[in-house]
Amino acid sequence: MSFLQPWMLFALPIALLPIVIHLINQRRYQTTQWAAMMFLLAANRMNRGYAKIRQWAILALRTMVLLALIIAIGRPLASGSLGGGLIGSLSGGASANTIVLLDRSPSMSANAAGGARTKLEAGVAQIAETLDTLGVQRLWLIDSNTVLASETQAARELASPEELLEVPQTGPSDASADIPAMMLAALDTIQANSMGQTDVWICSDGQQTDWQARDGRWPSLREALAPLGRRVRFRLLSVSGSDQLNRSIRIDELQVRGEGDERELWISGKIQNSSSEEDPPDASKQSSSVRMDLAGAESIVELPLESASGEFSQVRVPLGSDQERGYGHVSLPADGNNADNTFYFAFDQPPPRRSVIVSENEEVAKVLSLAAGISSDASSEASAEVITTSEVPAIAWGETALILWQASLPTGAKHESTRQRLQGFLDRGGRVIFFPSENPNASDELFGVSYENWTKLGDDVTISSWRGENDLLGKTLAGMSLPVGKLVVRRLASMSGETTTLAKLSNDEPVLVRVPTEKGGVYFCGTTPVSLDSSLSSDGIVLYVMIQRALIAGAESLANTGRYDAGAVNVDAASNWRRVQGKKDALSTEHAFSAGVYADADRFNAINRSQAEDSPGRLSTDQVDELFQGLVLERVSQSGGETSSLVDEVWRAFLILMLIAMVGEAILCLPRRSAETASPKFGGITT
Amino acid sequence: MSEQHTPREFLDPAVLAGLAGLPLFARRAMRGNVSGRHTSPMRGASVEFAEYRKYVPGDDLRRLDWRAHGRTDRYYVKEFEADTNLRLQLVLDTSGSMDYGSGELTKLQYARRIAAAIGYLAVQQGDAVGLSCVANGITHHLPARRNPAHLKNIFDTLEVARCQGETHLVEVLHELAETTAQAAMVIVISDFFVDPDPLRNCLEHLRFRKHDVSLFHLLDPMELNFEFSRPTRFLDMEGGTAIFAEPSEIAARYHEALRGYLERVQEIVSSSGIDYLRVSIDQPYPEVLTNFLTRRAMAKGGR
């Protein structure tokens, strides 16, 4: 049992007062000579049993009255979930500072177990109630959106726990949470405000996407927090979801095909069942009814599925003859989580897939030209132009989607303008893939990467590992892996610099890396497609897919539509967009985190939750323990959809106990009726 | 030079003077050896006619009733009741418990006053008075004598009597029943803190020996009401145990035990035809004595 006023426990010895008074009273007896001893002996003998019990019962009740009063003043808490125990009790339930880390990700919008509220609502309500009960001196809120939007001012100070229920920063969001970033923000807040004892409440459903358990920031966090010891206590409120059926819908590909009256919107995507429950048995499982909204015109579309949850591809939706571009959304009926039931899209005529190959090697240029010039989509035309470095200034930067650069890196003052154009191209959203030149110079560094001299490898060196979940080497829509492992690298120009490795050899040498940029992507390949260097051309699938993906991504920046993951767009820019579809009550400052269709001048931008949010994976208890290893963590489970406080003050029960004890004591102290009647009144002479 | 008299604190001349008009009557015939105001079992000269009986040789011819002879032609002797004095034996309990008194007087001091007054009255009307002080035995014994000078001995003995030891009242009363001359008047003044059953036996023994028994049962008001407010350590006045008690805790039980005891004593005396007075010693003793004497006088008149 914990106490809100634990210092009152020092007054517990006062409860012994009745016994002390009794003992003192015993010592204050009088002595008298007595003649009628025979009656006294008889009375004492008769009295011994009941009177002794009664006397001790009265003493016990008096002690209980004081005990209950002291405990009631100490404001006891009923729940042991806050890690009661003696130490917890003596140190009190409340800290001077409290920071609430709030996961607002779409998975938190699922219905809470046993209740009509969402997990987010239930969690926020419980934390507000609990903090209200425990009492806080200073309270900060760090929500998942604010952390993504601002790296410096992530914490917001609240006046009282009730404010948690009122501020919009505790509402649902469509952006994934970044728990390590939120933890870092909490650490920054603690250090910036020189906080003493601090409770850090984390309200989350433990979705793996949000927690990023393998992220490299966790060890750094533990290292930074460990010296604080018990000064910082983490309290993880794990909100559990209901067992209701939950399905999510996502559109992976959207194309406008045909012309005139035959214009159609081709949609590919998937419906996923992320709940533990199976779909109800249904004979018509091979399709699913989906409500489609095209710029306000609603219709029901039957999406053909292989099973109740699965992919649908190239579902055709007829468009008007003059409807070249537009927007809309598809939605599923209400279920366990309504946040993943809608997916917004915007469509336009496919932009030209124009590539520019800068190469000094004809063979390389030829292979790359073939891979870039043949469109993967029959409705889209692709073109590839081979130029030399001297022709770079003449590139039509505003029409190009992809640049394949196999030449010396444009470094030095001489190529300053080229670098600036490349930077602008990337900022617009274009893609660039660099290949090593014939004579790479280690001192030439571009975007933080430089090539070493060529190293000749054997004929049996293959790519041992690669990132298959996304990016250029990601799996196909059908979930098939690319045959990257079959590629043989015969010659390699090692790369150095801060990069993200997408593929590496068995000797850990990277073959394909990416330099993170804000919008576009810069890739560096350590070899070339010529047969002397690798089997990229002979096993051409990987090269083709790689280049086509980069081309499609680059082409999107040329289109009049944009598809973004919530939280991945610039907050300031998005706040100026006009909402066309989506939640009407969302704040303009949170456009970047709210799913919907937004108009930016003539361009339609569709924002949706990230693909990882549809994954049902949750962190296990062991994984959480591992993340907080060496830190003080108290796990609090929300169960049964409770929205009340996690702790209950039970002083009323002790006051009632005190009253009962007082009444009992009064009853025991009442003179016995038989004693009244048995008391003889003598006087006068009797015979 | 006149003899110096120390005033005896238990003698109040005003009280004795007030009681002078009340004679002490025995309830049954007394075998006195001198003439007195008490009925004798013997026939003798008196103004009270008793019966006629046939003349037998040897009878005094002066007692023949010639009128009866004239009517019946037979010889009858007219007999009259003989009056005699009584033998009064005062028995005073001087055990330790008699030393208790929550008011002005202890039970012994109260008992002294009663004994002295009754003894004085008896001697004044020509009766023989004796005194036995008893505790764990007979500590003082004065046989009954009618000599007025004997009264001084009685008073002296009363004055020197001190409370001591345990009560062996029952054994002593058995002894007195045997040793006291038959048909005496025995007045026992005690708190009777003894087991009622043996008490019944010894009282019946006294009755069997044709003694006229009267009991003065002296009790202190505190003993009757048991009104203590603080935890108290009670020390037995006759030695023995000490008891620590919270009076409020045991008062009810005490009263219950006391009530039971008194009811049994009452039942014993009722069945034995014994004159019994339960006296709370906060009452004025002249009132108690007046009540006693008046009741006996009425009993005598009713006979």
mmCIF file with all atom_site columns, C-alpha atoms in Angstrom, chain A residues 91-192:
data_model
loop_
_atom_site.group_PDB
_atom_site.id
_atom_site.type_symbol
_atom_site.label_atom_id
_atom_site.label_alt_id
_atom_site.label_comp_id
_atom_site.label_asym_id
_atom_site.label_entity_id
_atom_site.label_seq_id
_atom_site.pdbx_PDB_ins_code
_atom_site.Cartn_x
_atom_site.Cartn_y
_atom_site.Cartn_z
_atom_site.occupancy
_atom_site.B_iso_or_equiv
_atom_site.pdbx_formal_charge
_atom_site.auth_seq_id
_atom_site.auth_comp_id
_atom_site.auth_asym_id
_atom_site.auth_atom_id
_atom_site.pdbx_PDB_model_num
ATOM 1   C CA . SER A 1 91  ? 9.037   7.610  -0.611  1.00 0.00 ? 91  SER A CA 1
ATOM 2   C CA . GLY A 1 92  ? 5.515   8.618  -1.473  1.00 0.00 ? 92  GLY A CA 1
ATOM 3   C CA . GLY A 1 93  ? 3.504   8.221  -4.622  1.00 0.00 ? 93  GLY A CA 1
ATOM 4   C CA . ALA A 1 94  ? 4.178   11.558 -6.249  1.00 0.00 ? 94  ALA A CA 1
ATOM 5   C CA . SER A 1 95  ? 7.315   13.165 -7.612  1.00 0.00 ? 95  SER A CA 1
ATOM 6   C CA . ALA A 1 96  ? 8.038   16.825 -7.935  1.00 0.00 ? 96  ALA A CA 1
ATOM 7   C CA . ASN A 1 97  ? 8.164   16.589 -11.737 1.00 0.00 ? 97  ASN A CA 1
ATOM 8   C CA . THR A 1 98  ? 6.143   14.495 -14.093 1.00 0.00 ? 98  THR A CA 1
ATOM 9   C CA . ILE A 1 99  ? 6.652   14.081 -17.823 1.00 0.00 ? 99  ILE A CA 1
ATOM 10  C CA . VAL A 1 100 ? 4.018   12.322 -19.891 1.00 0.00 ? 100 VAL A CA 1
ATOM 11  C CA . LEU A 1 101 ? 5.173   10.723 -23.137 1.00 0.00 ? 101 LEU A CA 1
ATOM 12  C CA . LEU A 1 102 ? 2.107   10.161 -25.271 1.00 0.00 ? 102 LEU A CA 1
ATOM 13  C CA . ASP A 1 103 ? 2.026   7.784  -28.213 1.00 0.00 ? 103 ASP A CA 1
ATOM 14  C CA . ARG A 1 104 ? -0.625  9.212  -30.573 1.00 0.00 ? 104 ARG A CA 1
ATOM 15  C CA . SER A 1 105 ? 0.010   6.791  -33.405 1.00 0.00 ? 105 SER A CA 1
ATOM 16  C CA . PRO A 1 106 ? -2.950  5.312  -35.360 1.00 0.00 ? 106 PRO A CA 1
ATOM 17  C CA . SER A 1 107 ? -2.711  2.008  -33.483 1.00 0.00 ? 107 SER A CA 1
ATOM 18  C CA . MET A 1 108 ? -3.625  3.929  -30.335 1.00 0.00 ? 108 MET A CA 1
ATOM 19  C CA . SER A 1 109 ? -6.965  4.764  -31.940 1.00 0.00 ? 109 SER A CA 1
ATOM 20  C CA . ALA A 1 110 ? -8.046  1.135  -31.662 1.00 0.00 ? 110 ALA A CA 1
ATOM 21  C CA . ASN A 1 111 ? -10.825 0.431  -29.214 1.00 0.00 ? 111 ASN A CA 1
ATOM 22  C CA . ALA A 1 112 ? -9.590  -0.204 -25.719 1.00 0.00 ? 112 ALA A CA 1
ATOM 23  C CA . ALA A 1 113 ? -10.257 -3.590 -24.197 1.00 0.00 ? 113 ALA A CA 1
ATOM 24  C CA . GLY A 1 114 ? -13.711 -3.784 -22.699 1.00 0.00 ? 114 GLY A CA 1
ATOM 25  C CA . GLY A 1 115 ? -14.600 -0.167 -23.345 1.00 0.00 ? 115 GLY A CA 1
ATOM 26  C CA . ALA A 1 116 ? -16.111 2.153  -25.898 1.00 0.00 ? 116 ALA A CA 1
ATOM 27  C CA . ARG A 1 117 ? -13.132 4.497  -25.763 1.00 0.00 ? 117 ARG A CA 1
ATOM 28  C CA . THR A 1 118 ? -9.997  4.254  -27.800 1.00 0.00 ? 118 THR A CA 1
ATOM 29  C CA . LYS A 1 119 ? -6.730  3.161  -26.262 1.00 0.00 ? 119 LYS A CA 1
ATOM 30  C CA . LEU A 1 120 ? -5.501  6.729  -26.465 1.00 0.00 ? 120 LEU A CA 1
ATOM 31  C CA . GLU A 1 121 ? -8.560  8.164  -24.730 1.00 0.00 ? 121 GLU A CA 1
ATOM 32  C CA . ALA A 1 122 ? -8.493  5.489  -22.042 1.00 0.00 ? 122 ALA A CA 1
ATOM 33  C CA . GLY A 1 123 ? -4.771  5.948  -21.426 1.00 0.00 ? 123 GLY A CA 1
ATOM 34  C CA . VAL A 1 124 ? -4.926  9.735  -21.264 1.00 0.00 ? 124 VAL A CA 1
ATOM 35  C CA . ALA A 1 125 ? -7.946  9.630  -18.954 1.00 0.00 ? 125 ALA A CA 1
ATOM 36  C CA . GLN A 1 126 ? -6.256  7.163  -16.641 1.00 0.00 ? 126 GLN A CA 1
ATOM 37  C CA . ILE A 1 127 ? -3.044  9.127  -16.471 1.00 0.00 ? 127 ILE A CA 1
ATOM 38  C CA . ALA A 1 128 ? -4.939  12.375 -15.858 1.00 0.00 ? 128 ALA A CA 1
ATOM 39  C CA . GLU A 1 129 ? -6.981  10.759 -13.071 1.00 0.00 ? 129 GLU A CA 1
ATOM 40  C CA . THR A 1 130 ? -3.937  9.141  -11.537 1.00 0.00 ? 130 THR A CA 1
ATOM 41  C CA . LEU A 1 131 ? -1.834  12.291 -11.608 1.00 0.00 ? 131 LEU A CA 1
ATOM 42  C CA . ASP A 1 132 ? -4.757  14.219 -10.204 1.00 0.00 ? 132 ASP A CA 1
ATOM 43  C CA . THR A 1 133 ? -4.939  11.728 -7.351  1.00 0.00 ? 133 THR A CA 1
ATOM 44  C CA . LEU A 1 134 ? -1.210  11.595 -6.729  1.00 0.00 ? 134 LEU A CA 1
ATOM 45  C CA . GLY A 1 135 ? -0.766  15.309 -7.167  1.00 0.00 ? 135 GLY A CA 1
ATOM 46  C CA . VAL A 1 136 ? 1.943   16.880 -9.328  1.00 0.00 ? 136 VAL A CA 1
ATOM 47  C CA . GLN A 1 137 ? 3.940   20.024 -8.898  1.00 0.00 ? 137 GLN A CA 1
ATOM 48  C CA . ARG A 1 138 ? 5.133   20.456 -12.489 1.00 0.00 ? 138 ARG A CA 1
ATOM 49  C CA . LEU A 1 139 ? 3.769   18.543 -15.431 1.00 0.00 ? 139 LEU A CA 1
ATOM 50  C CA . TRP A 1 140 ? 5.131   18.324 -18.987 1.00 0.00 ? 140 TRP A CA 1
ATOM 51  C CA . LEU A 1 141 ? 3.592   16.693 -22.022 1.00 0.00 ? 141 LEU A CA 1
ATOM 52  C CA . ILE A 1 142 ? 5.668   15.268 -24.844 1.00 0.00 ? 142 ILE A CA 1
ATOM 53  C CA . ASP A 1 143 ? 3.488   13.868 -27.608 1.00 0.00 ? 143 ASP A CA 1
ATOM 54  C CA . SER A 1 144 ? 4.639   11.905 -30.609 1.00 0.00 ? 144 SER A CA 1
ATOM 55  C CA . ASN A 1 145 ? 3.679   14.596 -33.126 1.00 0.00 ? 145 ASN A CA 1
ATOM 56  C CA . THR A 1 146 ? 5.456   17.454 -31.413 1.00 0.00 ? 146 THR A CA 1
ATOM 57  C CA . VAL A 1 147 ? 8.650   15.421 -31.214 1.00 0.00 ? 147 VAL A CA 1
ATOM 58  C CA . LEU A 1 148 ? 8.524   14.834 -34.962 1.00 0.00 ? 148 LEU A CA 1
ATOM 59  C CA . ALA A 1 149 ? 7.735   18.486 -35.641 1.00 0.00 ? 149 ALA A CA 1
ATOM 60  C CA . SER A 1 150 ? 10.264  20.087 -33.348 1.00 0.00 ? 150 SER A CA 1
ATOM 61  C CA . GLU A 1 151 ? 13.575  18.839 -32.153 1.00 0.00 ? 151 GLU A CA 1
ATOM 62  C CA . THR A 1 152 ? 14.122  21.591 -29.606 1.00 0.00 ? 152 THR A CA 1
ATOM 63  C CA . GLN A 1 153 ? 10.817  22.496 -27.961 1.00 0.00 ? 153 GLN A CA 1
ATOM 64  C CA . ALA A 1 154 ? 9.172   19.113 -27.711 1.00 0.00 ? 154 ALA A CA 1
ATOM 65  C CA . ALA A 1 155 ? 7.955   19.420 -24.121 1.00 0.00 ? 155 ALA A CA 1
ATOM 66  C CA . ARG A 1 156 ? 4.895   21.454 -23.271 1.00 0.00 ? 156 ARG A CA 1
ATOM 67  C CA . GLU A 1 157 ? 4.239   22.402 -19.657 1.00 0.00 ? 157 GLU A CA 1
ATOM 68  C CA . LEU A 1 158 ? 0.700   21.921 -18.430 1.00 0.00 ? 158 LEU A CA 1
ATOM 69  C CA . ALA A 1 159 ? -1.004  23.709 -15.572 1.00 0.00 ? 159 ALA A CA 1
ATOM 70  C CA . SER A 1 160 ? -2.771  20.646 -14.226 1.00 0.00 ? 160 SER A CA 1
ATOM 71  C CA . PRO A 1 161 ? -3.456  16.998 -15.053 1.00 0.00 ? 161 PRO A CA 1
ATOM 72  C CA . GLU A 1 162 ? -6.972  17.958 -16.199 1.00 0.00 ? 162 GLU A CA 1
ATOM 73  C CA . GLU A 1 163 ? -5.387  19.854 -19.068 1.00 0.00 ? 163 GLU A CA 1
ATOM 74  C CA . LEU A 1 164 ? -4.322  16.511 -20.516 1.00 0.00 ? 164 LEU A CA 1
ATOM 75  C CA . LEU A 1 165 ? -7.969  15.945 -21.372 1.00 0.00 ? 165 LEU A CA 1
ATOM 76  C CA . GLU A 1 166 ? -8.370  19.340 -22.988 1.00 0.00 ? 166 GLU A CA 1
ATOM 77  C CA . VAL A 1 167 ? -5.318  20.106 -25.116 1.00 0.00 ? 167 VAL A CA 1
ATOM 78  C CA . PRO A 1 168 ? -5.467  18.958 -28.776 1.00 0.00 ? 168 PRO A CA 1
ATOM 79  C CA . GLN A 1 169 ? -1.964  17.542 -28.427 1.00 0.00 ? 169 GLN A CA 1
ATOM 80  C CA . THR A 1 170 ? -3.441  14.495 -26.728 1.00 0.00 ? 170 THR A CA 1
ATOM 81  C CA . GLY A 1 171 ? -5.807  13.691 -29.598 1.00 0.00 ? 171 GLY A CA 1
ATOM 82  C CA . PRO A 1 172 ? -5.336  10.972 -32.204 1.00 0.00 ? 172 PRO A CA 1
ATOM 83  C CA . SER A 1 173 ? -2.831  11.319 -34.994 1.00 0.00 ? 173 SER A CA 1
ATOM 84  C CA . ASP A 1 174 ? -2.024  9.404  -38.159 1.00 0.00 ? 174 ASP A CA 1
ATOM 85  C CA . ALA A 1 175 ? 1.711   9.676  -37.757 1.00 0.00 ? 175 ALA A CA 1
ATOM 86  C CA . SER A 1 176 ? 3.787   6.932  -36.239 1.00 0.00 ? 176 SER A CA 1
ATOM 87  C CA . ALA A 1 177 ? 5.395   7.643  -32.905 1.00 0.00 ? 177 ALA A CA 1
ATOM 88  C CA . ASP A 1 178 ? 9.106   7.698  -32.388 1.00 0.00 ? 178 ASP A CA 1
ATOM 89  C CA . ILE A 1 179 ? 9.495   6.535  -28.814 1.00 0.00 ? 179 ILE A CA 1
ATOM 90  C CA . PRO A 1 180 ? 13.328  6.805  -28.736 1.00 0.00 ? 180 PRO A CA 1
ATOM 91  C CA . ALA A 1 181 ? 13.028  10.415 -29.927 1.00 0.00 ? 181 ALA A CA 1
ATOM 92  C CA . MET A 1 182 ? 10.411  11.075 -27.251 1.00 0.00 ? 182 MET A CA 1
ATOM 93  C CA . MET A 1 183 ? 12.715  9.570  -24.627 1.00 0.00 ? 183 MET A CA 1
ATOM 94  C CA . LEU A 1 184 ? 15.504  11.814 -25.835 1.00 0.00 ? 184 LEU A CA 1
ATOM 95  C CA . ALA A 1 185 ? 13.155  14.792 -25.608 1.00 0.00 ? 185 ALA A CA 1
ATOM 96  C CA . ALA A 1 186 ? 12.314  13.778 -22.032 1.00 0.00 ? 186 ALA A CA 1
ATOM 97  C CA . LEU A 1 187 ? 16.009  13.529 -21.197 1.00 0.00 ? 187 LEU A CA 1
ATOM 98  C CA . ASP A 1 188 ? 16.593  16.960 -22.718 1.00 0.00 ? 188 ASP A CA 1
ATOM 99  C CA . THR A 1 189 ? 13.715  18.376 -20.671 1.00 0.00 ? 189 THR A CA 1
ATOM 100 C CA . ILE A 1 190 ? 15.093  16.859 -17.460 1.00 0.00 ? 190 ILE A CA 1
ATOM 101 C CA . GLN A 1 191 ? 18.539  18.250 -18.111 1.00 0.00 ? 191 GLN A CA 1
ATOM 102 C CA . ALA A 1 192 ? 17.374  21.649 -19.370 1.00 0.00 ? 192 ALA A CA 1
#
